[in-house]
Structures are given as structure tokens and as C-alpha cells.
Coordinates of C-alpha atoms in Angstrom, one line a residue:
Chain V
X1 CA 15.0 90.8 -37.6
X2 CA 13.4 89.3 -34.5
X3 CA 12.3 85.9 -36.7
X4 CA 15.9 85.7 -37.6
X5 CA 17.7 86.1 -34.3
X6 CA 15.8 86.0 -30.9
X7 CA 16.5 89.2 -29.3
X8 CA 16.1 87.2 -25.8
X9 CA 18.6 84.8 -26.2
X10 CA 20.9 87.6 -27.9
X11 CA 20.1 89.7 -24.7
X12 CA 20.9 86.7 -22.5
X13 CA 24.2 86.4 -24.2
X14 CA 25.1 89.9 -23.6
X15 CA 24.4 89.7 -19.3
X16 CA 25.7 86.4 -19.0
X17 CA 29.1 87.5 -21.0
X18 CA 29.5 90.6 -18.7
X19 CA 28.9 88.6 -15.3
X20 CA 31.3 85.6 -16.3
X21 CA 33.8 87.4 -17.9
X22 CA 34.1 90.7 -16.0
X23 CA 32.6 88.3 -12.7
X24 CA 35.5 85.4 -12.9
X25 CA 38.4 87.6 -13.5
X26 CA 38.0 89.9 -10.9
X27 CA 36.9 87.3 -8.5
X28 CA 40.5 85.8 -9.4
X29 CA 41.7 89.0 -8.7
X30 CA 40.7 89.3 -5.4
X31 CA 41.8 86.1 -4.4
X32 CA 44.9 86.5 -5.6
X33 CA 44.8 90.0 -3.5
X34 CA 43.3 87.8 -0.6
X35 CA 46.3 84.9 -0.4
X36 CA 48.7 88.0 -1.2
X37 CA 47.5 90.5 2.2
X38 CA 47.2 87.7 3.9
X39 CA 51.1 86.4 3.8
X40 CA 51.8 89.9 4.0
X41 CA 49.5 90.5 7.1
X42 CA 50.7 87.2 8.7
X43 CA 54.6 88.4 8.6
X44 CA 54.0 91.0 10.2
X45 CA 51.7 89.4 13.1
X46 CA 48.9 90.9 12.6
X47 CA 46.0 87.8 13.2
X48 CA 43.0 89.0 12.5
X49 CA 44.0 91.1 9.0
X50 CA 45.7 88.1 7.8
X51 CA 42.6 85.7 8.5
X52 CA 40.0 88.5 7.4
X53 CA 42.2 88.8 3.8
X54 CA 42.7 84.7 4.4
X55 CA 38.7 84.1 4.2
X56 CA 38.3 86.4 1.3
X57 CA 41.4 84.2 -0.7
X58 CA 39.5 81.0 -0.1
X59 CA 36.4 82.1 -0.9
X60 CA 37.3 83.9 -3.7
X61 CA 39.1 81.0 -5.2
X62 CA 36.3 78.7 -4.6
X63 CA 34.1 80.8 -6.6
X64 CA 36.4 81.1 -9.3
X65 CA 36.6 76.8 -9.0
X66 CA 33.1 76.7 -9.0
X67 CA 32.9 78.6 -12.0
X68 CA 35.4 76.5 -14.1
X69 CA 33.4 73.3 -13.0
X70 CA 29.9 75.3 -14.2
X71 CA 32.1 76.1 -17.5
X72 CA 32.7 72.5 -18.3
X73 CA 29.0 71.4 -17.4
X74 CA 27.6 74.4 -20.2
X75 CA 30.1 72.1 -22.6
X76 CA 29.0 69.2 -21.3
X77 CA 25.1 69.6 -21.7
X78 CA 25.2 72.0 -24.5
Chain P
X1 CA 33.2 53.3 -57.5
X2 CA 33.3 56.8 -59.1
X3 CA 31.5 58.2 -55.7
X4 CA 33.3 55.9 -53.2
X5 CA 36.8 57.4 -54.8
X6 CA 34.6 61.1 -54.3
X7 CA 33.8 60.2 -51.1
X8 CA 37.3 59.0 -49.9
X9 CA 39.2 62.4 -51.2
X10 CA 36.2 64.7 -49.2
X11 CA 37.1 62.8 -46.2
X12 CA 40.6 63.5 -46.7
X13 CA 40.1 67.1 -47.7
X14 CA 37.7 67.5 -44.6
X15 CA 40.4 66.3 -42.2
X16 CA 43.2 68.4 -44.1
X17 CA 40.6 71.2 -43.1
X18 CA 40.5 70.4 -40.0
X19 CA 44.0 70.4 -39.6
X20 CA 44.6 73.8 -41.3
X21 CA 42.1 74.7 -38.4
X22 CA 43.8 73.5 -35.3
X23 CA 47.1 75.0 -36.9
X24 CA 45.9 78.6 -37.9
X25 CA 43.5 78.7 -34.6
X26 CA 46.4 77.3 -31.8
X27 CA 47.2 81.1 -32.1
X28 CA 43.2 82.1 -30.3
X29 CA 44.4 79.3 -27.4
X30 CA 47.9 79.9 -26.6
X31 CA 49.3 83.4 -27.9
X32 CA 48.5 85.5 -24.9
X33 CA 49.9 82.5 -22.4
X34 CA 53.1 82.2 -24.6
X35 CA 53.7 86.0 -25.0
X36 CA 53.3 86.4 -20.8
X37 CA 55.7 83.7 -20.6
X38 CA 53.2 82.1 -18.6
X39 CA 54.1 78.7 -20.3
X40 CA 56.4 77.5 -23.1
X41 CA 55.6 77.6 -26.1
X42 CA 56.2 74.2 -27.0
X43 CA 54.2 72.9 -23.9
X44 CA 51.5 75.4 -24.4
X45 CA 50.9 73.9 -27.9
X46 CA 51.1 70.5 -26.3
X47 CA 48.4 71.3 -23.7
X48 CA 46.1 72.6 -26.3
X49 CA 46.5 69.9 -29.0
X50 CA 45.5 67.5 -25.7
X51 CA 42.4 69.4 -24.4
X52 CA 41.3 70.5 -28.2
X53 CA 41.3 66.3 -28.4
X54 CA 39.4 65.8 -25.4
X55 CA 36.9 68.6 -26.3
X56 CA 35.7 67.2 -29.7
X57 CA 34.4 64.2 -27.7
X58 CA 32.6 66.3 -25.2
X59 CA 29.6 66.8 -27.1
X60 CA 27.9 66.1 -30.7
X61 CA 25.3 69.0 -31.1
X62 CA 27.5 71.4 -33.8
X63 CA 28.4 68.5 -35.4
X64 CA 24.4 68.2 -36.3
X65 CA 23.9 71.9 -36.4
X66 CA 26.5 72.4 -39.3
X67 CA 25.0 69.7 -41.2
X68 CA 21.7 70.9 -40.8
X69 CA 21.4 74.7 -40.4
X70 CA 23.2 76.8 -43.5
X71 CA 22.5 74.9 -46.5
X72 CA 19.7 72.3 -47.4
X73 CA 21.5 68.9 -46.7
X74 CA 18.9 67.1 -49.3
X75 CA 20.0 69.1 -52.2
X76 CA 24.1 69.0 -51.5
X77 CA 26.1 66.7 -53.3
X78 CA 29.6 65.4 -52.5
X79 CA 31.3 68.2 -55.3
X80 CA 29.5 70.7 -53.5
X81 CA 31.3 69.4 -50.0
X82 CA 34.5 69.1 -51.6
X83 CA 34.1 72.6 -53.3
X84 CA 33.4 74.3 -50.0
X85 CA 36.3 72.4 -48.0
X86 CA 39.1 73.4 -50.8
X87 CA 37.6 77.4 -50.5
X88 CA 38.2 77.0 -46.8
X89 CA 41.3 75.5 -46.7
X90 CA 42.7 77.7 -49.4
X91 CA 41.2 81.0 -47.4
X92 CA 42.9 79.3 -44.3
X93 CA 46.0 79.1 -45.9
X94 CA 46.6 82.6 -47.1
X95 CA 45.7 84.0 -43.8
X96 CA 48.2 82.3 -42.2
X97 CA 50.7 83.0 -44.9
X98 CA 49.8 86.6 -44.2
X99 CA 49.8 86.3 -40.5
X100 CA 46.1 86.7 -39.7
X101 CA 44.0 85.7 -37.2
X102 CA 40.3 85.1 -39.4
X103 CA 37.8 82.6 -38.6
X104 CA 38.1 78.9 -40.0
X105 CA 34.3 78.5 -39.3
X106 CA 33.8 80.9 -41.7
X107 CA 35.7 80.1 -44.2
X108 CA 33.8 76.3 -44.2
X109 CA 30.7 78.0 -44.3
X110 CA 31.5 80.6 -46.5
X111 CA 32.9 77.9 -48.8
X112 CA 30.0 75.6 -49.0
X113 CA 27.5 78.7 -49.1
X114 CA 29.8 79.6 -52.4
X115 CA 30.0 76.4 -53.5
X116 CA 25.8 75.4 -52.8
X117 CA 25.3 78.8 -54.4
X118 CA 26.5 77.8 -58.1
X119 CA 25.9 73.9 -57.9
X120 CA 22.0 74.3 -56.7
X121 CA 20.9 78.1 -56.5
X122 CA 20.1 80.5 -53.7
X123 CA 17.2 78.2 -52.6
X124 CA 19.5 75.8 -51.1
X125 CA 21.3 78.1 -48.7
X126 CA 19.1 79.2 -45.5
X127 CA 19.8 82.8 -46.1
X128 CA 17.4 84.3 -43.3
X129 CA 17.2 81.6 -40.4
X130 CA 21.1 80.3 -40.9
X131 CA 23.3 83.1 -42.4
X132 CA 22.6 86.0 -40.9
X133 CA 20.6 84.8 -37.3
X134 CA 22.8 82.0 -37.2
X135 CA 26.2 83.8 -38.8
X136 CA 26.6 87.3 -39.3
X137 CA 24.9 88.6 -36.1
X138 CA 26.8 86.6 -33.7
X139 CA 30.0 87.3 -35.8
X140 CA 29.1 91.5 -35.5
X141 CA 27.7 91.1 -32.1
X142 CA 31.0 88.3 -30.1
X143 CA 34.3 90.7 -31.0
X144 CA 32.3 93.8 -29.9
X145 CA 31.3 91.9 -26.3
X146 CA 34.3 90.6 -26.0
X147 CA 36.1 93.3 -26.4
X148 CA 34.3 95.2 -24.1
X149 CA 33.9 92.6 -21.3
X150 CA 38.0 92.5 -21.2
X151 CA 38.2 96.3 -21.1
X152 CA 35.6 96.7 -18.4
X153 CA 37.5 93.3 -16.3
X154 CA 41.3 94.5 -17.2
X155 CA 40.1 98.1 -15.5
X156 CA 38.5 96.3 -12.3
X157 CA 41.6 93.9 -12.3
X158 CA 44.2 96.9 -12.2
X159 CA 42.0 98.3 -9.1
X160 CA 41.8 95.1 -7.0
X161 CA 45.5 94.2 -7.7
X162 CA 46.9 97.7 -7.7
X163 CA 48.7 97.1 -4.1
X164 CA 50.3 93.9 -4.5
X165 CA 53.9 93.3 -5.5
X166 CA 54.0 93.4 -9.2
X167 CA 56.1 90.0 -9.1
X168 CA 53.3 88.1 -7.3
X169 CA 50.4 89.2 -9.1
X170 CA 52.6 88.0 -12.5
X171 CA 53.1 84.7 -11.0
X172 CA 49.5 84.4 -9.9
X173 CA 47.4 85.4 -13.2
X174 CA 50.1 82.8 -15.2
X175 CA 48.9 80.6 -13.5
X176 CA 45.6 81.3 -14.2
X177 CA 46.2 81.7 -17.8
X178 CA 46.7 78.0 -17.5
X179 CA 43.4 77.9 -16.4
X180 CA 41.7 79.6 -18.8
X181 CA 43.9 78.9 -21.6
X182 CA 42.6 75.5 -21.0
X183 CA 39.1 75.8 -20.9
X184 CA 39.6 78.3 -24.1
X185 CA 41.5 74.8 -25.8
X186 CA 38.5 73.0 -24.6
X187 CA 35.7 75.2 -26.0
X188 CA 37.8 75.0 -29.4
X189 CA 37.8 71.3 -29.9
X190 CA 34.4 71.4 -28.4
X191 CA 33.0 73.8 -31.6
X192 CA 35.7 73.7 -34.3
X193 CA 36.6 69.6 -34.9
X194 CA 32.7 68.9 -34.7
X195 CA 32.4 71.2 -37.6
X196 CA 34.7 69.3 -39.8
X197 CA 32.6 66.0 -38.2
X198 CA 29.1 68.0 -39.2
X199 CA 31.1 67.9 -43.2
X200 CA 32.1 64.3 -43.4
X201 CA 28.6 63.1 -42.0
X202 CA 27.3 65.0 -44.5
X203 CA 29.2 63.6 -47.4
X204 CA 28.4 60.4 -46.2
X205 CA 24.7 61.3 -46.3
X206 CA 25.2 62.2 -49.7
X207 CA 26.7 59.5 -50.7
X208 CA 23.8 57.1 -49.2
X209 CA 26.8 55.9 -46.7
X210 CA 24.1 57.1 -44.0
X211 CA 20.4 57.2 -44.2
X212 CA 19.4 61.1 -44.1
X213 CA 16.7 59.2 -41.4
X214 CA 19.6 58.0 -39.6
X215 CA 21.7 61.0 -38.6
X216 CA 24.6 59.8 -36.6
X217 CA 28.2 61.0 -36.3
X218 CA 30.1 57.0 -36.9
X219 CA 32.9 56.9 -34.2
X220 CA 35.6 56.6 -36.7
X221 CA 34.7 60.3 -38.1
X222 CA 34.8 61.4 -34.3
X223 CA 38.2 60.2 -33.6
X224 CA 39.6 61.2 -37.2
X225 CA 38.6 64.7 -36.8
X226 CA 39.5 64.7 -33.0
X227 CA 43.5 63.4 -34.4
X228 CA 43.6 66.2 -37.5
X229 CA 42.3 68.8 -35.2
X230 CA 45.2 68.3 -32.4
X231 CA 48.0 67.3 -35.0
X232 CA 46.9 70.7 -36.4
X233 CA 47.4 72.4 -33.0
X234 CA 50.7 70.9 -32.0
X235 CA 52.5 71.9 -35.4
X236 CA 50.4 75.4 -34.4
X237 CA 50.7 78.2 -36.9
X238 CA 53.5 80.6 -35.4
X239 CA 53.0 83.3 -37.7
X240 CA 49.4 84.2 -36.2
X241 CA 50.6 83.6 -32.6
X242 CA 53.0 85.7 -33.0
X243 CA 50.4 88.5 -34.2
X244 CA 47.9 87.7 -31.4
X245 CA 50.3 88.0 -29.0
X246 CA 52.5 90.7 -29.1
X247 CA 52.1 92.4 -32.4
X248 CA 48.4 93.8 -31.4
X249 CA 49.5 95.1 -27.8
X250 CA 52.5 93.8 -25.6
X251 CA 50.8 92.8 -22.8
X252 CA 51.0 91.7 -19.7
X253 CA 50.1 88.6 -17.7
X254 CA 46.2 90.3 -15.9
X255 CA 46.0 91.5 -20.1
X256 CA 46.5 88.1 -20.9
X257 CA 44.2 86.4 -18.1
X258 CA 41.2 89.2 -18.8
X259 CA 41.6 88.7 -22.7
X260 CA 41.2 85.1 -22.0
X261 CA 38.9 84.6 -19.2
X262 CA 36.7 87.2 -21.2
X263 CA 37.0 85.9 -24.7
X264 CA 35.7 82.1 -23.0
X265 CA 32.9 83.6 -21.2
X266 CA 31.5 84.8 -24.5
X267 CA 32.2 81.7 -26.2
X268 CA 30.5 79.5 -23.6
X269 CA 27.2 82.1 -23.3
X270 CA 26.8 82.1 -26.9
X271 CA 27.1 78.0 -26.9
X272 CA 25.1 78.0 -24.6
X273 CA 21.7 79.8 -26.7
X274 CA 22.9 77.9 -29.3
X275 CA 25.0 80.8 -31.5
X276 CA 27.8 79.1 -33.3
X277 CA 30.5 81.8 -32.9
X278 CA 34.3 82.3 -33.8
X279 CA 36.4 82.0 -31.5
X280 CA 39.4 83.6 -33.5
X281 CA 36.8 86.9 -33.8
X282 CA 36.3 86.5 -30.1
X283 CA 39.9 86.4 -28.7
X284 CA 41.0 88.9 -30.6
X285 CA 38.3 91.2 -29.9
X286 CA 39.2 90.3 -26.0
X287 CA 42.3 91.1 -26.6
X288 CA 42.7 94.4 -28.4
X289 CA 39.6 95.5 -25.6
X290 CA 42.5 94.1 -22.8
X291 CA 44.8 96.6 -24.5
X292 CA 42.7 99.4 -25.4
X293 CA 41.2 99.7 -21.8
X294 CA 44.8 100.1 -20.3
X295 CA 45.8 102.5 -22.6
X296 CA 44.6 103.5 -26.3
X297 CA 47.5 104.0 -27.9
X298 CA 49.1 100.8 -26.5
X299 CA 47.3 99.2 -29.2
X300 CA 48.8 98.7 -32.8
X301 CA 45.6 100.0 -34.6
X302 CA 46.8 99.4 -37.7
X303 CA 47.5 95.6 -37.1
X304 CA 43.7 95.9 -35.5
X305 CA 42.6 97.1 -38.6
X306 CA 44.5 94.3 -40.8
X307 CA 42.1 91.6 -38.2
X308 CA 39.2 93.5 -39.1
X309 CA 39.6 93.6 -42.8
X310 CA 40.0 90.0 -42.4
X311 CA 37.2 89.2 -40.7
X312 CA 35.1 90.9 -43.2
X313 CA 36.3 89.1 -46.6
X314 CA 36.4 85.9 -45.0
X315 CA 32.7 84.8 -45.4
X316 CA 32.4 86.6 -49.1
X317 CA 36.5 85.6 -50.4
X318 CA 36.0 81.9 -49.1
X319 CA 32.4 81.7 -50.8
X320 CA 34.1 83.0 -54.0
X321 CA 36.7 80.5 -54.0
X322 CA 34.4 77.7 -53.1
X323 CA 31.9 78.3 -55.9
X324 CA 35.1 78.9 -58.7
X325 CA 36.5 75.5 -57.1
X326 CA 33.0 74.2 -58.2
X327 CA 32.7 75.2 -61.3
X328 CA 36.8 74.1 -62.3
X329 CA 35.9 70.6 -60.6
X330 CA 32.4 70.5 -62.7
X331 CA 34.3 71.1 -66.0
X332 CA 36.0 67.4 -65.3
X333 CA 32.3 65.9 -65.4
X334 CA 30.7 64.5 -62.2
X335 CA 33.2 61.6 -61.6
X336 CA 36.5 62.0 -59.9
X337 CA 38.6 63.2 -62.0
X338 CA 37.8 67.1 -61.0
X339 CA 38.3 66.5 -57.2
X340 CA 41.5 64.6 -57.9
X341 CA 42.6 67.6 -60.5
X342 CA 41.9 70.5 -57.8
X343 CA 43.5 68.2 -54.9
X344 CA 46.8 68.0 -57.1
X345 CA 46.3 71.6 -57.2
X346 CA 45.9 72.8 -54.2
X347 CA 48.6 70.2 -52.5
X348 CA 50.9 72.2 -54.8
X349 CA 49.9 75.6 -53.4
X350 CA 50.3 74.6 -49.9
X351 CA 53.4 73.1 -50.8
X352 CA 54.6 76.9 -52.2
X353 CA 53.5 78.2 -50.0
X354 CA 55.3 76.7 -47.1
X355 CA 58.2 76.6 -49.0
X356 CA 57.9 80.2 -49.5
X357 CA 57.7 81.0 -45.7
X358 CA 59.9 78.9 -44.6
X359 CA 62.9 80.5 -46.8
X360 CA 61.5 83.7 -45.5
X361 CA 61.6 82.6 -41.8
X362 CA 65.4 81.6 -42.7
X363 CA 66.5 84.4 -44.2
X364 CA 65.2 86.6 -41.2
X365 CA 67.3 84.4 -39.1
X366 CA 70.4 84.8 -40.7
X367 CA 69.5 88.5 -41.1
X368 CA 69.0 88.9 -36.9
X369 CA 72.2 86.7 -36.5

């Protein structure tokens, strides 16, 4: 079985799957939670809450970017 | 002249292939963004003919790998192709009569296995290296991951969005099922039209159109196959989107973002090592594991079970219909008359069969009106 299929790339399939897909979404998720406190926070005057959750939108949407240009680059070079 | 008129209706079968693929597999790209309403259907179709276009020029690698890895490309002859192409297209165009999602690669490569199988015997067919380590595994091994890489992401999802207003976090993971529905459209036309390129270069090969020293993919086999494959997709195959996307679970936009962002990662991982996967196997694996984590009995099992009966017969039923299509095309000698006898054929079927549907699909309407 291990001269058909290489167990290592198999195994890299499997951690690299989890982290992207269970990674990405929830990263979405938070920034989505992150722009969504922060208008909240912001209505209401409270400053610092509403850059704290602010910071964690951007960021989190950034990583999610950088993920969809990595995405295309695996297609790319594959 | 006897090959050339060979080689001219495997082309044409290989594109009508890929077309059957872009129309029966729109439903892995777009069901879960049309059933969230995140966009129309008629745009979402749009979108992915566009970027399953733009993805079969992104890279030539399966092309090669189809050409090279299941079957023995210096014993396969052009009957053999045209054999395998009609098994896959036939297999393609039940399940969609019967509103299943199964995988069109592997019906192609169940078809030429079938058809390789009776024309040149089981030495031709790369049993170990390319059927199961380069087939069956990844086939047993994608759903499963995919599945649970949704359920696990769905669960996290529900936790980090829990507090927001319901009507905000709809709008927001729409939107990004335009994102990944997109790259999902991508990663299709990236795999799926190169396999129908992979055929083609191979019939030319057989034919002595290319020299086997000179593998190359010729430009106008690139753009043909990039044309059949969005057509395909625009006209998309209704029936199975309409199973993928609300008749395994109803779900909801985050469902629809997981199953998708999920069902990509795999895809792109097991690119990536060089696993040529399904992606029909994939997505719906991602979604019924979007559906399952939220609740168990939210999913339609029994539909479930229809997929997975599917999946199953599609490598052995499209081999079987390959390797008869062989020997009925044999019968009529080695010239063209067989290919052009089975083409007749199987025109007519598709013709029935669409005909058949179609006064189905209208006497439901008058029915619900």
C-alpha cells in the first residue's frame, strides 16, 4: 500500500485540508464578527472596543485575502 | 482518410464530454450560492462558465497526467478513446437524468479503463500505481475530509458568529460565497477541461498527429475544451443543483460558505501532492458534513445515500459501458463506420432523454400552477 500511495503526501493532505478549510472560514468569521462589534461598538461611543474589534476585522480579512491569493498561486504552480 | 474521419468524431465526442461535464458539475460550483440566495441563478452560472474558462488556461499538468498515468498511452488506439468518451458521456447523462451529483472524472477514466480493458488486456491499464494510488484512495479518502473539515468549520463558525445580528452575518458570508464559489469555479476548469485536453492529445498521439516524443497540448485543443467546458456550465444541469442545494440539507448562508470554503481547501491540498480528485465527491461530502454538524437529522440521509450509491458504480458502470461501446464499435471493423454508428446512437439517447425531462419538467409546472 505505501508503493501505491505515499502515506506522506496523503498525511500532508489531511493537515493542510483541516488548517485551510477549518483555518479560512473561521478567520472569515471573525472578521465578519470584527467589522460587525465594531459598528456596533462605535454607535454607541465606545472608542477603544470599537478599534480593538476594528483591528481584529482588518486583520482578519487580510488573512483571509492572503489566503485567496496563496489559493490561486497552488493553481498557478501546480 | 479512415483515421482522420476517427480522429475528427473523437475530438467531437471529447468536447461533447466535456460539455456534459461543465453541465452536470455547474451544480459542485453554484448550488450552495444559488440555494442561500447569495446570487442568482442565472448570474451564478454566468460567473462560473467565466472562471471555469479562465481556469483551463491556468495550468497544463492534468492535462499530461491523464494522458500518461491510468492506461499505457503506446498501446491505446483511437476506438479505445472514443469507446471510453461515449461510456462517460452516457454515465454522465443518466446521472443527471436522475438528478445525481457523480464524478465526470470518473466516469472518463472509468470509461477508457473499460474500454483499454477489452481492446488491449489488463496489462495496459496501471492497475497499482494509477487506479487505486492515483483513483480510488483519493476518491475514499476527499468526501470523508471534506466532510469532516466543514463539520468541524460550520461548528467554529456558529461560535464566533453566535452574537451578531442574524441579518448581517447572512449578508456577510454571501458575499463570501462569491469568494469561494469562485475560486471552487476556478479549481474546476483548472482539473476538469484539462482532462478532456489530456483525451484529445492523446488521440492525436494515436493517430501520429503528435509525436509521442513531442508531448504538447496544441492551443487549438486548449481553447476548444476551455469553450465546451463553460458552454456546458452556462446551460448548467438544474436537476443536480437543485439536489446539491437544498434537497441534501436546506441550508443556510455560513452552511453554504463552510461547505464551500471546505470542499476548495481539499481540492487545492490534494492538487497540490498531485492527487487528481473529484470535486463533485468533494462538495458534496462538504456539504452533507455542513449539515450533519448543525444538526443530524437536518440532513436527508436517504438522498445522501442515493450520492453515495453513485459514487460507487460510477468507476465500475462507466467501465462497463465503455468496454460494451468497444466491442459494438469493433463489430463495424476498424474504420469509421462503428464510431459514426455508436455517435448516431448515442445523439439519439441524449436526444430522449432531454425530451423526456423536459416534458416532465412541464408537466410539474402545470401541475404547481
Amino acid at each position: 500500500m505505501i508503493a501505491i500511495i505515499d502515506t506522506g503526501d496523503l498525511l500532508e493532505v489531511v493537515w493542510t485540508s483541516i488548517l485551510a478549510g477549518v483555518g479560512v472560514t473561521v478567520i472569515y468569521g471573525l472578521a465578519l464578527l470584527g467589522l460587525d462589534r465594531a459598528i456596533e461598538f462605535g454607535r454607541a461611543g465606545r472608542g477603544l472596543e470599537a478599534a480593538a474589534y476594528g483591528a481584529l476585522g482588518v486583520i482578519c480579512s487580510a488573512g483571509v485575502l492572503a489566503s485567496l491569493v496563496f489559493a490561486i498561486f497552488v493553481m498557478v504552480d501546480k | 482518410m479512415g483515421s482522420d474521419v476517427i480522429v475528427v468524431i473523437v475530438v467531437a465526442t471529447a468536447l461533447a464530454f466535456d460539455f456534459t461535464n461543465g453541465f452536470h458539475d455547474t451544480a459542485n460550483v453554484v448550488a450552495t450560492s444559488i440555494s442561500t440566495r447569495a446570487m442568482p441563478p442565472r448570474i451564478a452560472v454566468g460567473y462560473a462558465a467565466i472562471l471555469n474558462f479562465v481556469g483551463a488556461f491556468v495550468s497544463l499538468e492534468v492535462a499530461a497526467t491523464v494522458a500518461n498515468d491510468v492506461v499505457d498511452p503506446a498501446s491505446i488506439g483511437l476506438l479505445s478513446i472514443f469507446a471510453g468518451l461515449v461510456g462517460a458521456i452516457a454515465w454522465n447523462l443518466m446521472t443527471w437524468y436522475f438528478g445525481l451529483p457523480s464524478s465526470s472524472s470518473h466516469a472518463l477514466i472509468g470509461g477508457i479503463v473499460g474500454a483499454v480493458l477489452v481492446a488491449d488486456g489488463p496489462g495496459a491499464i496501471f492497475f497499482d500505481s494509477g487506479i487505486l494510488g492515483k483513483v480510488m484512495i483519493p476518491a475514499l479518502v476527499a468526501p470523508v475530509l471534506a466532510f469532516a473539515v466543514a463539520g468541524l468549520a460550520i461548528l467554529l463558525i456558529y461560535r464566533a458568529v453566535g452574537r451578531m445580528r442574524p441579518t448581517r452575518a447572512t449578508r456577510g458570508f454571501r458575499f463570501g460565497q462569491v469568494i469561494s464559489g469562485g475560486l471552487l469555479a476556478l479549481a474546476h476548469g483548472t482539473n476538469d477541461a484539462q482532462k478532456t485536453m489530456g483525451v484529445i492529445t492523446l488521440a492525436l498521439v494515436a493517430n501520429g498527429t503528435i509525436a509521442s516524443s513531442d508531448f504538447h497540448v496544441p492551443d487549438w485543443v486548449v481553447i476548444t475544451s476551455a469553450t465546451a467546458i463553460s458552454v456546458g456550465t452556462y446551460v448548467g444541469g438544474w436537476r443536480i443543483i437543485k439536489t446539491m442545494g437544498s434537497r441534501i440539507h436546506k441550508m443556510d448562508a455560513a452552511q453554504g460558505f463552510a461547505a464551500q470554503g471546505s470542499g476548495a481547501a481539499v481540492i487545492l491540498a490534494s492538487s497540490h501532492v498531485g492527487f487528481p480528485l473529484s470535486t463533485t465527491q468533494t462538495i458534496s461530502g462538504a456539504v452533507i458534513g455542513s449539515g450533519a454538524a448543525k444538526r443530524l437529522s437536518a440532513v436527508r440521509w436517504g438522498v445522501a445515500g442515493n450520492i453515495v450509491v453513485a459514487w460507487i458504480l460510477t468507476l465500475p458502470a462507466s467501465a462497463a459501458i465503455g468496454a460494451i461501446t468497444y466491442v459494438i464499435t469493433r463489430a463495424f471493423g476498424t474504420g469509421a463506420a462503428g464510431p459514426i454508428v455508436v455517435s448516431t446512437l448515442i445523439l439519439g439517447g441524449a436526444g430522449l432523454l432531454f425530451v423526456r425531462r423536459a416534458q416532465e419538467a412541464a408537466r410539474t409546472a402545470a401541475a404547481e400552477t
